[in-house]
PDB file of C-alpha atoms in Angstrom:
ATOM      1  CA  MET P   1      61.059 116.685 143.262  1.00 70.00           C
ATOM      2  CA  PRO P   2      61.146 119.223 146.002  1.00 69.00           C
ATOM      3  CA  PRO P   3      59.651 122.548 145.155  1.00 76.00           C
ATOM      4  CA  LEU P   4      61.820 125.462 144.011  1.00 91.00           C
ATOM      5  CA  GLY P   5      62.670 128.492 146.281  1.00 95.00           C
ATOM      6  CA  ASP P   6      62.095 131.933 145.030  1.00 97.00           C
ATOM      7  CA  LEU P   7      65.728 132.448 143.739  1.00 98.00           C
ATOM      8  CA  GLU P   8      65.836 128.998 142.220  1.00 98.00           C
ATOM      9  CA  ARG P   9      62.537 129.668 140.456  1.00 97.00           C
ATOM     10  CA  ALA P  10      63.754 133.004 139.111  1.00 98.00           C
ATOM     11  CA  ILE P  11      66.958 131.510 137.825  1.00 98.00           C
ATOM     12  CA  MET P  12      65.101 128.741 136.223  1.00 98.00           C
ATOM     13  CA  ASP P  13      62.713 131.267 134.577  1.00 97.00           C
ATOM     14  CA  ALA P  14      65.708 133.091 133.246  1.00 98.00           C
ATOM     15  CA  LEU P  15      67.068 130.001 131.786  1.00 98.00           C
ATOM     16  CA  TRP P  16      63.779 128.769 130.322  1.00 98.00           C
ATOM     17  CA  ALA P  17      63.373 132.258 128.735  1.00 98.00           C
ATOM     18  CA  ALA P  18      66.785 132.249 127.214  1.00 98.00           C
ATOM     19  CA  PRO P  19      67.166 131.149 123.538  1.00 97.00           C
ATOM     20  CA  GLU P  20      70.450 129.383 124.252  1.00 97.00           C
ATOM     21  CA  PRO P  21      72.416 128.024 127.429  1.00 98.00           C
ATOM     22  CA  MET P  22      73.745 130.982 129.755  1.00 98.00           C
ATOM     23  CA  THR P  23      76.735 131.620 131.749  1.00 98.00           C
ATOM     24  CA  ALA P  24      76.519 132.597 135.434  1.00 97.00           C
ATOM     25  CA  ARG P  25      77.241 136.141 134.540  1.00 97.00           C
ATOM     26  CA  GLU P  26      74.513 136.256 131.948  1.00 98.00           C
ATOM     27  CA  VAL P  27      72.007 134.860 134.569  1.00 98.00           C
ATOM     28  CA  GLN P  28      73.095 137.524 137.069  1.00 98.00           C
ATOM     29  CA  ASP P  29      72.657 140.128 134.265  1.00 97.00           C
ATOM     30  CA  ALA P  30      69.113 138.696 133.475  1.00 98.00           C
ATOM     31  CA  LEU P  31      68.340 139.184 137.218  1.00 98.00           C
ATOM     32  CA  ALA P  32      70.002 142.505 137.682  1.00 97.00           C
ATOM     33  CA  GLU P  33      67.174 143.962 139.638  1.00 97.00           C
ATOM     34  CA  ARG P  34      67.759 141.457 142.330  1.00 96.00           C
ATOM     35  CA  GLU P  35      71.622 142.614 142.747  1.00 96.00           C
ATOM     36  CA  LEU P  36      73.021 139.101 143.234  1.00 97.00           C
ATOM     37  CA  ALA P  37      76.659 138.403 143.708  1.00 96.00           C
ATOM     38  CA  THR P  38      78.138 136.199 141.155  1.00 94.00           C
ATOM     39  CA  THR P  39      78.970 133.652 143.977  1.00 96.00           C
ATOM     40  CA  THR P  40      75.404 133.634 144.796  1.00 97.00           C
ATOM     41  CA  VAL P  41      74.271 132.673 141.331  1.00 98.00           C
ATOM     42  CA  LEU P  42      76.955 130.254 141.095  1.00 97.00           C
ATOM     43  CA  THR P  43      75.942 128.464 144.333  1.00 97.00           C
ATOM     44  CA  VAL P  44      72.170 128.185 143.233  1.00 98.00           C
ATOM     45  CA  LEU P  45      73.129 127.219 139.769  1.00 98.00           C
ATOM     46  CA  GLY P  46      75.212 124.203 141.343  1.00 97.00           C
ATOM     47  CA  ARG P  47      72.182 123.408 143.444  1.00 97.00           C
ATOM     48  CA  LEU P  48      69.856 123.252 140.599  1.00 97.00           C
ATOM     49  CA  GLU P  49      72.361 121.026 138.718  1.00 97.00           C
ATOM     50  CA  ARG P  50      72.607 118.644 141.644  1.00 96.00           C
ATOM     51  CA  LYS P  51      68.837 118.627 141.739  1.00 95.00           C
ATOM     52  CA  GLY P  52      69.039 117.355 138.163  1.00 95.00           C
ATOM     53  CA  LEU P  53      67.277 120.456 136.611  1.00 97.00           C
ATOM     54  CA  LEU P  54      70.285 122.021 134.633  1.00 98.00           C
ATOM     55  CA  ALA P  55      72.920 120.558 132.441  1.00 98.00           C
ATOM     56  CA  ARG P  56      76.434 122.458 132.560  1.00 97.00           C
ATOM     57  CA  ALA P  57      78.842 122.486 129.540  1.00 98.00           C
ATOM     58  CA  LYS P  58      82.294 124.025 129.594  1.00 97.00           C
ATOM     59  CA  ASP P  59      82.775 127.141 127.330  1.00 95.00           C
ATOM     60  CA  GLY P  60      86.336 128.501 127.709  1.00 95.00           C
ATOM     61  CA  ARG P  61      86.788 129.453 131.306  1.00 94.00           C
ATOM     62  CA  ALA P  62      83.146 129.664 131.928  1.00 94.00           C
ATOM     63  CA  HIS P  63      80.203 127.084 131.967  1.00 97.00           C
ATOM     64  CA  ARG P  64      77.051 127.358 130.247  1.00 98.00           C
ATOM     65  CA  TYR P  65      73.832 126.043 131.986  1.00 98.00           C
ATOM     66  CA  ARG P  66      70.566 124.856 130.228  1.00 98.00           C
ATOM     67  CA  PRO P  67      67.487 123.383 131.608  1.00 98.00           C
ATOM     68  CA  LYS P  68      67.127 119.638 131.253  1.00 97.00           C
ATOM     69  CA  ALA P  69      63.547 120.006 130.721  1.00 96.00           C
ATOM     70  CA  SER P  70      60.971 122.436 129.449  1.00 96.00           C
ATOM     71  CA  ARG P  71      59.019 124.585 131.929  1.00 95.00           C
ATOM     72  CA  GLU P  72      56.010 122.634 130.907  1.00 95.00           C
ATOM     73  CA  GLU P  73      57.717 119.262 131.525  1.00 95.00           C
ATOM     74  CA  HIS P  74      58.833 120.427 135.021  1.00 94.00           C
ATOM     75  CA  ILE P  75      55.483 121.431 135.949  1.00 93.00           C
ATOM     76  CA  ALA P  76      53.925 118.099 134.753  1.00 93.00           C
ATOM     77  CA  GLU P  77      56.445 116.281 136.867  1.00 93.00           C
ATOM     78  CA  LEU P  78      55.572 118.503 139.964  1.00 92.00           C
ATOM     79  CA  MET P  79      51.898 117.611 139.211  1.00 91.00           C
ATOM     80  CA  ARG P  80      52.791 113.779 139.241  1.00 93.00           C
ATOM     81  CA  ASP P  81      54.630 114.107 142.485  1.00 93.00           C
ATOM     82  CA  VAL P  82      51.824 115.798 144.354  1.00 91.00           C
ATOM     83  CA  LEU P  83      49.475 113.160 142.909  1.00 93.00           C
ATOM     84  CA  ASP P  84      51.781 110.338 144.076  1.00 94.00           C
ATOM     85  CA  ALA P  85      51.778 111.758 147.385  1.00 94.00           C
ATOM     86  CA  ALA P  86      47.954 111.721 147.800  1.00 95.00           C
ATOM     87  CA  PRO P  87      46.594 108.945 149.895  1.00 96.00           C
ATOM     88  CA  ASP P  88      43.547 109.090 147.837  1.00 95.00           C
ATOM     89  CA  ARG P  89      44.486 109.713 144.303  1.00 93.00           C
ATOM     90  CA  SER P  90      40.899 109.782 142.790  1.00 94.00           C
ATOM     91  CA  ALA P  91      39.772 112.251 145.569  1.00 94.00           C
ATOM     92  CA  ALA P  92      42.701 114.493 144.736  1.00 93.00           C
ATOM     93  CA  LEU P  93      41.985 114.417 141.045  1.00 92.00           C
ATOM     94  CA  ALA P  94      38.194 115.159 141.689  1.00 92.00           C
ATOM     95  CA  SER P  95      39.015 118.170 143.920  1.00 94.00           C
ATOM     96  CA  PHE P  96      41.464 119.408 141.299  1.00 91.00           C
ATOM     97  CA  LEU P  97      38.956 119.000 138.573  1.00 90.00           C
ATOM     98  CA  GLY P  98      36.295 120.778 140.454  1.00 92.00           C
ATOM     99  CA  SER P  99      38.546 123.892 140.785  1.00 95.00           C
ATOM    100  CA  VAL P 100      39.716 123.956 137.212  1.00 93.00           C
ATOM    101  CA  PRO P 101      38.121 126.896 135.044  1.00 94.00           C
ATOM    102  CA  PRO P 102      35.659 125.625 132.204  1.00 92.00           C
ATOM    103  CA  ASP P 103      38.398 126.575 129.466  1.00 94.00           C
ATOM    104  CA  ASP P 104      40.972 124.359 131.100  1.00 94.00           C
ATOM    105  CA  ARG P 105      38.220 121.541 131.528  1.00 91.00           C
ATOM    106  CA  SER P 106      37.511 121.846 127.726  1.00 92.00           C
ATOM    107  CA  THR P 107      41.245 121.587 127.043  1.00 94.00           C
ATOM    108  CA  LEU P 108      41.623 118.541 129.284  1.00 93.00           C
ATOM    109  CA  ARG P 109      38.683 116.865 127.560  1.00 92.00           C
ATOM    110  CA  ASP P 110      40.091 117.714 124.115  1.00 94.00           C
ATOM    111  CA  LEU P 111      43.682 116.148 125.197  1.00 93.00           C
ATOM    112  CA  LEU P 112      41.971 113.110 126.713  1.00 92.00           C
ATOM    113  CA  GLY P 113      39.732 112.370 123.966  1.00 89.00           C
TER     114      GLY P 113
END
């Protein structure tokens, strides 16, 4: 899965934070500080949908968008993609674990054990 651009990430963050699916206008309002045109929001929503990250449902004249996976599931998939690209998976994991703070190492031990 390709990494998200800055605007794609901001839109996904808004959708992940929302309690229910959002229209393009609601996404635009959530990102008001960016002063985005509705067409820009619609273009990025379409791109995210084509990437398989969003589901779209008709709601009157508009569409509502929702993430297909949680933020945590998305991050886990990115981590798997990076590991799959490593020529030496063991070395990549060892390097990663060497950089993990002690609290996270403890959490990993708990999850594995």
